[in-house]
XYZ file of C-alpha atoms in Angstrom:
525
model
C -14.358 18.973 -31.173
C -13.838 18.020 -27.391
C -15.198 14.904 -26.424
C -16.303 15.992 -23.285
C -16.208 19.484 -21.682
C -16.605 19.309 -17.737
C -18.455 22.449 -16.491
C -19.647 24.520 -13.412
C -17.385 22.995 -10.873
C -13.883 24.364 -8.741
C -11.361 21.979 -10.258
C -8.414 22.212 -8.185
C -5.728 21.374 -10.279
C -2.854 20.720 -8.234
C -0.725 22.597 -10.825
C 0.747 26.109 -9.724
C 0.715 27.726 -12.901
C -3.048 27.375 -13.115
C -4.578 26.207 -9.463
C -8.164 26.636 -10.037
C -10.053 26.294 -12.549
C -13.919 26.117 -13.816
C -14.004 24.329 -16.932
C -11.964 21.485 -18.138
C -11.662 19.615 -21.739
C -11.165 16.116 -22.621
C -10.175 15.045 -25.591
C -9.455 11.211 -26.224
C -9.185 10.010 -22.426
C -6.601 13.450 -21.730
C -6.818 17.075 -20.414
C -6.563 19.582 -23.752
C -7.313 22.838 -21.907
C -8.762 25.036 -18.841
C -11.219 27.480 -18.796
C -11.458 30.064 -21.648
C -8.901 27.645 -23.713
C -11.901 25.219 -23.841
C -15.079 27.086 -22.718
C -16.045 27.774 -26.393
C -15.253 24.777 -28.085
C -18.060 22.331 -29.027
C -17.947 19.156 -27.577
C -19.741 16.034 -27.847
C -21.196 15.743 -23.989
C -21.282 18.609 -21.765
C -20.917 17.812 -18.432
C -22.546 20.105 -15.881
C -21.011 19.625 -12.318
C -23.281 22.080 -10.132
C -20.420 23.307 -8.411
C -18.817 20.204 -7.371
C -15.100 20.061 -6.250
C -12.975 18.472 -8.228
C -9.247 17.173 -8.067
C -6.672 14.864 -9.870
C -7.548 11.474 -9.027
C -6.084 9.816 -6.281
C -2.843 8.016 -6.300
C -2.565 5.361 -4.035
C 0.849 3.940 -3.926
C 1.111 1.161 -1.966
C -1.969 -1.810 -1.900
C -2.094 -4.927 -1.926
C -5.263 -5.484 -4.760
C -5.569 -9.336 -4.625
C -5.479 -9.580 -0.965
C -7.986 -6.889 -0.538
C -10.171 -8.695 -3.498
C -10.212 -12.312 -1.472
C -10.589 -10.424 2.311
C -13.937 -8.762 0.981
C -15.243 -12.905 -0.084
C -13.431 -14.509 3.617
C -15.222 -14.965 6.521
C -13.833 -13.083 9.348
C -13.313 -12.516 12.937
C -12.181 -8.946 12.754
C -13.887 -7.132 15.734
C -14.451 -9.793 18.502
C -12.726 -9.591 21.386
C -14.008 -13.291 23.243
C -12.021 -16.442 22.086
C -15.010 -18.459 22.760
C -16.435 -16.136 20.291
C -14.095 -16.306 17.870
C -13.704 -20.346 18.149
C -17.029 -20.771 17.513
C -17.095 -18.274 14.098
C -14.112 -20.888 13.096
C -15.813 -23.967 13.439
C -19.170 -22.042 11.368
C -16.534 -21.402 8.763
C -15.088 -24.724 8.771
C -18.895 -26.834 9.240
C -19.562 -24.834 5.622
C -16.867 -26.011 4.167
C -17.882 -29.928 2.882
C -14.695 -31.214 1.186
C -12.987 -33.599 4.299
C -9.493 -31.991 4.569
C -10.368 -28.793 2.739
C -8.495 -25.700 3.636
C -10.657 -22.935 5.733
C -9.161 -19.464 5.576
C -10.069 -16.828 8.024
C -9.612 -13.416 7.767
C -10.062 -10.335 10.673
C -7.022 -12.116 12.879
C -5.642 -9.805 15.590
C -4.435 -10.832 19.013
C -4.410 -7.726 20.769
C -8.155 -7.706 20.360
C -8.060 -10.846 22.305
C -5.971 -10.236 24.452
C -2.907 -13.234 23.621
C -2.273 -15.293 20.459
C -5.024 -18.700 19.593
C -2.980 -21.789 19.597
C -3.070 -24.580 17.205
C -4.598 -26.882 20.135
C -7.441 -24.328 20.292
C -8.359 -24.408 16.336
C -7.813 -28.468 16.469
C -10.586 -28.618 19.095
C -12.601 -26.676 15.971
C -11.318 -27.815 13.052
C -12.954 -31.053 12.499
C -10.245 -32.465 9.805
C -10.075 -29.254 7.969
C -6.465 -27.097 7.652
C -7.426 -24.082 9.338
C -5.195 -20.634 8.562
C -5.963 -17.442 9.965
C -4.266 -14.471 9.028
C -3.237 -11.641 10.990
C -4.337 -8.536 9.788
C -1.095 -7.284 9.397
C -0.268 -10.037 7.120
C 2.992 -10.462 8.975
C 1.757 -13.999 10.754
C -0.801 -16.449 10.672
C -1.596 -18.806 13.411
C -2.643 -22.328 12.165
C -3.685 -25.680 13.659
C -2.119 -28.781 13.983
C -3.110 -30.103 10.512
C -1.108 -27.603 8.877
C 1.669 -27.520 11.583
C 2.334 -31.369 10.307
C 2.945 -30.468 6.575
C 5.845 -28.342 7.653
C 9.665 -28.769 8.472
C 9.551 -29.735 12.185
C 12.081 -27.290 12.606
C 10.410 -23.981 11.562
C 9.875 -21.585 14.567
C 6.640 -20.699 15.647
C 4.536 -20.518 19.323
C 1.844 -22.482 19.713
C 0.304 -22.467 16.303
C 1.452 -18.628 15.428
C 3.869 -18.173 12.870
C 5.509 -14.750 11.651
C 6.956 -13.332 8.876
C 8.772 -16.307 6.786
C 7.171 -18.912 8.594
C 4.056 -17.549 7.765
C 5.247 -17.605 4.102
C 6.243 -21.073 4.371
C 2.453 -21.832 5.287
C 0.622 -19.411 2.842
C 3.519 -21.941 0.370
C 1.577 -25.161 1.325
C -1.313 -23.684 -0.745
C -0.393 -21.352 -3.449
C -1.192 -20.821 -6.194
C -4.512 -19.400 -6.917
C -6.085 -19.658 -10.461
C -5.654 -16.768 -12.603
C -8.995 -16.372 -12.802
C -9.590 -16.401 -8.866
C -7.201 -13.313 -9.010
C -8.393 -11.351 -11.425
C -11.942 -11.515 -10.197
C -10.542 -10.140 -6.551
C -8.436 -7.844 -8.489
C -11.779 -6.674 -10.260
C -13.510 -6.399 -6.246
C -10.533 -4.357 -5.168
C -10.477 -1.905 -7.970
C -13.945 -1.074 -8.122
C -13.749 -0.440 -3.845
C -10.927 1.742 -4.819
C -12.942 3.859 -7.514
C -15.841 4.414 -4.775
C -12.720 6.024 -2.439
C -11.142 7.987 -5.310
C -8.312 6.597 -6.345
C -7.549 6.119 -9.520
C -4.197 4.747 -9.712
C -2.193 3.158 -7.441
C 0.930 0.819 -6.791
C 0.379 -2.785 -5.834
C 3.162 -4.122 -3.274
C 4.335 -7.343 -4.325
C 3.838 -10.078 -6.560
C 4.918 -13.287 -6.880
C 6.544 -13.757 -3.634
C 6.187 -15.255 -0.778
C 4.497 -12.937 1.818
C 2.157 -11.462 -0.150
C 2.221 -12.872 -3.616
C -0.538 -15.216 -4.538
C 1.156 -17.146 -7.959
C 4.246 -17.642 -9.834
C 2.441 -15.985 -12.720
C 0.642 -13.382 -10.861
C 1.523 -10.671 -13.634
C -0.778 -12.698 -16.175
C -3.618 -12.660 -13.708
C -3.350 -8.661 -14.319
C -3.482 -8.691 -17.761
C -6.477 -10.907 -17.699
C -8.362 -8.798 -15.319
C -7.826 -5.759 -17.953
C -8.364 -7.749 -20.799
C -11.483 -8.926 -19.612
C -12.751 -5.423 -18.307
C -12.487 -5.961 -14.737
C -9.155 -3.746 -14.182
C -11.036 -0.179 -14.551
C -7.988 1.670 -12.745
C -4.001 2.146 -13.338
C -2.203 -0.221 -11.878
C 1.833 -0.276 -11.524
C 2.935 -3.489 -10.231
C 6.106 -4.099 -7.496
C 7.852 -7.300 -7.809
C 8.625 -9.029 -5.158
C 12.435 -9.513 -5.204
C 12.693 -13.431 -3.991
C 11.441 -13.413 -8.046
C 15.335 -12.468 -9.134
C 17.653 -14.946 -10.333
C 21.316 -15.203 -10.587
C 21.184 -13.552 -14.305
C 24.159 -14.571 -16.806
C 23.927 -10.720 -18.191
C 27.226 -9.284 -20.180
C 29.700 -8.225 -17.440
C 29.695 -4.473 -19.069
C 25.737 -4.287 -18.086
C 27.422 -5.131 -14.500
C 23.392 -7.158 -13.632
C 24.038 -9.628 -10.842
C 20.356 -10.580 -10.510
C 17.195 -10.299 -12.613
C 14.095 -11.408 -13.893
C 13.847 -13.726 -16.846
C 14.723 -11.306 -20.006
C 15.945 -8.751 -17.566
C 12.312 -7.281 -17.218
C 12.619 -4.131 -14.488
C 10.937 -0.804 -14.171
C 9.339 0.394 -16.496
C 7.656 -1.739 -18.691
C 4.191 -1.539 -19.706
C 1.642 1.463 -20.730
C -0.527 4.161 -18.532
C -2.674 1.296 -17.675
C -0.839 -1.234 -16.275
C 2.805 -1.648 -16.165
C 5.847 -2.986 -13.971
C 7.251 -0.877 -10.747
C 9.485 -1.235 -8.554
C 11.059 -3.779 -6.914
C 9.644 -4.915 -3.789
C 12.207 -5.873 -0.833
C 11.289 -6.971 2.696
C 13.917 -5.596 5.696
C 11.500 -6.472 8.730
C 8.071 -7.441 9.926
C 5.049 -5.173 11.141
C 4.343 -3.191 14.674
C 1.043 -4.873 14.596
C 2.225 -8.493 14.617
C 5.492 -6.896 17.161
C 7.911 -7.707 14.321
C 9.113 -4.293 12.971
C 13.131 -4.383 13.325
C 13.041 -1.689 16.437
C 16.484 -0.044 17.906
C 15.253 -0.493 21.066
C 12.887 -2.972 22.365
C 8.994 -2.501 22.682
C 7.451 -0.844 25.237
C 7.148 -3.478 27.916
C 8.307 -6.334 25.578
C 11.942 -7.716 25.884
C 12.713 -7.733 22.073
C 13.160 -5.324 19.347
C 10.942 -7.467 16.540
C 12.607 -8.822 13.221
C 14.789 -8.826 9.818
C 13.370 -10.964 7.081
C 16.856 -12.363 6.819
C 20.355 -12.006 7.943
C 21.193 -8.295 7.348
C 23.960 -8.716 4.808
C 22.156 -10.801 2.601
C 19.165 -7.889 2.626
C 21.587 -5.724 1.439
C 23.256 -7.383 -0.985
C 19.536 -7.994 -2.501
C 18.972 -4.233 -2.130
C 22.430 -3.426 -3.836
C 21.551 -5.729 -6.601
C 17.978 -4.638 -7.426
C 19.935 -1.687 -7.943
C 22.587 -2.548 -10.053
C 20.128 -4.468 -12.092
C 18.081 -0.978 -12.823
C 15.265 -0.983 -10.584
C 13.358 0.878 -8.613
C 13.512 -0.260 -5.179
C 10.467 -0.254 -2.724
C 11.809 -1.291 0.860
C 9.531 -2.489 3.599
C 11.161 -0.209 6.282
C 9.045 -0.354 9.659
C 11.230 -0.283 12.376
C 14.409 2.629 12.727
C 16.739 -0.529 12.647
C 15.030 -1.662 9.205
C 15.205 2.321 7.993
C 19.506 1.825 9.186
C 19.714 -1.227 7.102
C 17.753 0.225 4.040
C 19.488 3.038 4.850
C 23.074 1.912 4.669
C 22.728 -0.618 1.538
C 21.280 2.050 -0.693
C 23.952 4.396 0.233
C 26.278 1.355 -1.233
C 24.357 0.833 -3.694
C 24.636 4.145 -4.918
C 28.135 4.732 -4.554
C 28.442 1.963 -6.677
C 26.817 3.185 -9.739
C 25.174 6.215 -9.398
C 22.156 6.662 -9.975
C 20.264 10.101 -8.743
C 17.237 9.244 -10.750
C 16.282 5.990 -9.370
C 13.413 7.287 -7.180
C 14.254 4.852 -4.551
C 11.290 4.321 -1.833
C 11.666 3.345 1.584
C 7.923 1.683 2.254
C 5.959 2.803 5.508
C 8.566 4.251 7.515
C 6.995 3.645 10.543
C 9.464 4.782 13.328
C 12.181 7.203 11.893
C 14.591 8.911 13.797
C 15.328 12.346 14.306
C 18.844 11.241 13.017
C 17.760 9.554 10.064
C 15.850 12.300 8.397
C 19.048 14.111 6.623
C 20.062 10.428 5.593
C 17.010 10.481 3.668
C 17.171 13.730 1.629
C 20.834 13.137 0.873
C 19.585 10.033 -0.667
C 16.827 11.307 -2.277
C 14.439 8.499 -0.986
C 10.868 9.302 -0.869
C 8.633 7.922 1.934
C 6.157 6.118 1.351
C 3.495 6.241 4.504
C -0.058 4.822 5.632
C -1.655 7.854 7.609
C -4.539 5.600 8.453
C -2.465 3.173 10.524
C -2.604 5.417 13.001
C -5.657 6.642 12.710
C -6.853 3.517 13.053
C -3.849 1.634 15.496
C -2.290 5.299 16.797
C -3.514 4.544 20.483
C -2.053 0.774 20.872
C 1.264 2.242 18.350
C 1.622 4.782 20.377
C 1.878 3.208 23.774
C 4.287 -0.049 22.256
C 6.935 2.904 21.316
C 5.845 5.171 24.485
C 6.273 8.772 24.950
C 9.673 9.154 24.016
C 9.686 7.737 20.808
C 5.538 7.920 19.337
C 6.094 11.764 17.917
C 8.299 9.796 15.276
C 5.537 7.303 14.188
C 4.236 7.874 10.374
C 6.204 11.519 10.089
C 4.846 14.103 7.965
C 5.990 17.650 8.689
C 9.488 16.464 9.422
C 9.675 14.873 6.068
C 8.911 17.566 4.902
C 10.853 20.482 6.001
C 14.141 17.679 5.510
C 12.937 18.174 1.519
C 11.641 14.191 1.676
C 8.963 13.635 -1.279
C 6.034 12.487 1.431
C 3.910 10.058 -0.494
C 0.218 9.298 0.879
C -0.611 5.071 0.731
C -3.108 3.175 2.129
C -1.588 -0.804 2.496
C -4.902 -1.889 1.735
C -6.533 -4.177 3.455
C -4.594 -3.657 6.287
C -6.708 -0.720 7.102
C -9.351 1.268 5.733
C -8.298 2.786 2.319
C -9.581 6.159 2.143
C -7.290 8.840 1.037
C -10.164 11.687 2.582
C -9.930 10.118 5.497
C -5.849 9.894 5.844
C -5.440 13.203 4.708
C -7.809 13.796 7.648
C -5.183 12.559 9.956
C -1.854 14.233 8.228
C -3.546 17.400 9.032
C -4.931 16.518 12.868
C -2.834 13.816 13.547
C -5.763 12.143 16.123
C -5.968 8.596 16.455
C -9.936 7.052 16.172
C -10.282 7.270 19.558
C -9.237 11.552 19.708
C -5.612 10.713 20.835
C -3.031 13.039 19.100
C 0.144 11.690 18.329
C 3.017 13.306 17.237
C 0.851 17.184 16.928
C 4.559 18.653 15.408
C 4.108 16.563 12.296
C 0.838 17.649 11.123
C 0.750 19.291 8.000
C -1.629 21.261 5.804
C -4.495 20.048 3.576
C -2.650 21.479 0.412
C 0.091 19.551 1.854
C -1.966 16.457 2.317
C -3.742 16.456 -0.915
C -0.064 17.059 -2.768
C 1.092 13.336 -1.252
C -2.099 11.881 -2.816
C -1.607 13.061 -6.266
C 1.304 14.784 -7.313
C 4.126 13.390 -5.093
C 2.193 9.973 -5.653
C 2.836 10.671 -9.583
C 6.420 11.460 -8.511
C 6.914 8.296 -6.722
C 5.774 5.847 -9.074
C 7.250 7.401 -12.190
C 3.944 8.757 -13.469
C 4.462 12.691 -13.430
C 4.473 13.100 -17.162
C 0.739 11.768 -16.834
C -1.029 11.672 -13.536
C -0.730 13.794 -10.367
C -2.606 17.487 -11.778
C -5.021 18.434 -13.798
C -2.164 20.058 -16.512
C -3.368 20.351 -19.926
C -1.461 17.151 -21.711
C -2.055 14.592 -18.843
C -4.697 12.468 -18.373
C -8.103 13.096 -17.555
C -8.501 11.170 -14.404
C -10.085 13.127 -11.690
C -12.295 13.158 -8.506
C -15.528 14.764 -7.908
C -15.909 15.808 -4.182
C -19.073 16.878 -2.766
C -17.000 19.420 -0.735
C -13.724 21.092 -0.931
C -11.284 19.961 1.434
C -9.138 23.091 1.648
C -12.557 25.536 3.058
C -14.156 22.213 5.247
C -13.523 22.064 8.943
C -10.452 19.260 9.251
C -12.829 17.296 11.853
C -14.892 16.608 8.415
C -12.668 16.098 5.471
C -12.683 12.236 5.711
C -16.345 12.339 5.727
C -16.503 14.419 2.198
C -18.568 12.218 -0.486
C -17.067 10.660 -3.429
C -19.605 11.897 -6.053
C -17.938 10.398 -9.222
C -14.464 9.267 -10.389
C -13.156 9.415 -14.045
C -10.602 7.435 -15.664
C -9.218 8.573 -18.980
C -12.087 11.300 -18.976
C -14.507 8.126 -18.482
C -17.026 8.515 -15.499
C -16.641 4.939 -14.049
C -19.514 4.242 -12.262
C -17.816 3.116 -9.403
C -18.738 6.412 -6.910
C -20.311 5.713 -3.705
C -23.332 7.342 -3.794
């Protein structure tokens, strides 16, 4: 006996041997048949769908869950444009907060909306005695006032208050860690926004490190947020790599760095389990710190590395010589050339054609760099929403010559690059619909089309939010189609995305989502 049969609906399956079907049995949280192989059988609930679209869940694979989980409870500034404005929502944030001293965090930080970067003078004239951080959307800088400017070496670069990239880290330090229990409650928020979007698995990007990791033990804040119910989706985590150690390993395992007990990819179950390993090259084109070949339009620098370029690819080389995975931050083309060139080393070293290796965002790639990437077998890992949302102000930082390569899609493509769909939650809105959306049209909010030559198809689209996401994460045995054997976690669509006008796919309603053949509640209707 099935435990549920789901009926009366166009489940596109995402397999090719079978790509529609209109019946679909669970049995025990997986898919045990299509169509006539189940129609028959009884089955404890029958599910009627009334014609609903359906598809593989999502597969988002590359969030950040705990940020998103403390943004949603932060007060923010996000959409002012008036520093008066903005000043005076800081000092409301700070006049609720009653401890003397107490640390105010604000959320919603952008400078272009303004116009220039705050300055620590500005927040001290606000801050009343309180350590006041805002972080920049990106989450590649912060500025901060004077308060917190005094508890840190007097030597650490920043202008006026702003900080980027590891100075920024070295501030977010002065605070860490949160409680496991804070995290796994704004674990619990995230999931449950991602459920109501679809997606019902995804990768979070980095923990326990210093840009984006909240805790030393941010792993066991996971487990607590499943054990206590609040985790209702799959989550594979990426580890940040400042987390390896010099590891005393046999030479014949040939393991230069690790985790304690030589944890790496891998380990865990379908519900949560350990990724890849998360490495930094460069900075963000938001915050202007993405490592660029050539400088910024109308800016005389060419943004950041995280470190000095050797010792970013000796960390890359190592993560894979240890047996990892490897997810690296790639913006900027001269990031890409750095990832680039170390994991060409790193797999001349000890080969390893099944490693999967990810190059994260791939903001700005090169005509030239394309082949580099197929030889390699890297898959890309891009946020179709950034410029949906950013295109316009992206778009005229790289100018004319250089914007058609921003976020790629068809030229990944065609070079035989696994294109995987992400959001980077919350560094933009999250919804797969609405990036696949943009693959296909490639128009920014405001209409502006950038890069029209890399648009691809919805098929294509939907393929980089479910199966290539499987692909990428190491989940294709499970997750990614609706193949008899896999499991049951789909999404019910009010509409079908391959017969809807492209101008309307983003705005297609999440009726339901189901996780191991569970309806979770979560839909947003």
């Amino acid at each position: 006996m099935l435990c549920t049969r789901l009926t009366n609906a166009r489940f596109l399956t995402m397999d090719p041997d079978h790509p529609v079907a209109h019946d679909l049995g669970v049995w025990r949280g997986r898919i045990v048949g299509l169509d006539e192989a189940v129609t028959s059988l009884p089955a404890r609930e029958v599910i009627d769908l009334q014609g609903a679209t359906v598809l593989p869940g999502f597969i988002d694979a590359h969030v950040h869950l705990a940020w998103t989980g403390f943004k949603q409870n932060t007060p923010s500034i996000a959409g002012h444009s008036r520093i008066d404005d903005v000043l005076a929502l800081v000092e409301e944030a700070v006049t609720r907060k009653g401890s003397p001293g107490a640390w105010v965090s604000i959320a919603g930080y952008d400078q272009r909306a303004l116009g220039r970067h705050l300055t620590a003078a500005e927040l001290d004239r606000v801050s009343h005695g309180h350590k006041v951080f805002l972080l920049h959307e990106s989450g590649h800088g912060c500025v901060v006032n004077s308060a917190v400017l005094d508890l840190l070496p007097a030597d650490l670069p920043h202008e006026n208050g702003f900080l980027a990239e590891g100075a920024m880290g070295a501030a977010r330090a002065l605070r860490l860690p949160h409680a496991q229990t804070e995290l796994a409650e704004a674990i619990g928020r995230a999931a449950r926004t991602c459920l109501a979007e679809g997606v019902t698995a995804c990768a979070e990007a980095g923990i326990g490190g210093t840009l984006f990791g909240h805790s030393p033990v941010e792993l066991g804040a996971y487990q607590l947020a499943q054990e206590q119910g609040l985790l209702p989706l799959r989550v594979q985590l990426m580890v940040s790599a400042d987390r390896l150690r010099p590891a005393a390993a046999h030479p014949a395992d040939g393991i230069p760095r690790a985790l304690d007990l030589g944890l790496r990819t891998g380990f865990g179950d379908d519900r949560l389990s350990v990724g890849a390993l998360k490495i930094f090259t460069d900075g963000g084109m938001m915050a202007r710190t993405a490592a660029l070949s050539s400088p910024y339009e109308g800016l005389d620098h060419r943004g950041e590395l995280q470190d000095d370029p050797e010792v970013l690819a000796d960390t890359i080389v190592d993560g894979h010589l240890a047996g990892w995975q490897l997810a690296v931050h790639a913006i900027g083309d001269r990031a890409a050339d750095l990832a680039l060139d170390a994991l060409e080393r790193a797999q001349r070293l000890r080969p390893r054609p099944a490693a999967r290796h990810r190059i994260e965002h791939a903001g700005l790639i090169r005509p030239d760099q394309l082949a580099r990437f197929a030889r390699l077998g890297v898959s890309a890992v891009v946020q179709p929403n950034f410029l949906r949302s950013f295109g316009d102000d992206y778009a005229a930082i790289m100018g004319a010559h250089r914007a058609p390569w921003l976020y790629r899609g068809r030229a990944f493509l065609e070079h035989g690059i696994t294109l995987v769909g992400s959001s980077d939650r919350p560094v933009t809105d999250g919804s797969p619909l609405r990036a696949i959306q943009f693959m296909v049209e490639r128009a920014s909010g405001s209409g502006q089309v950038i890069g029209p030559d890399e648009g691809i198809t919805v098929d294509e689209a939907l393929h980089a939010y479910t199966v290539a996401g499987a692909y990428a994460c190491h989940w294709e045995d499970s997750l990614g189609s609706l193949t008899p054997g896999k499991l049951a976690d789909l999404v019910v669509l009010g509409d079908d995305p391959r017969r809807a006008e492209p101008s309307r796919i983003g705005d297609i309603d999440v009726v339901a989502t189901y996780v191991g053949g569970r309806e979770t509640g979560a839909s947003a209707l």
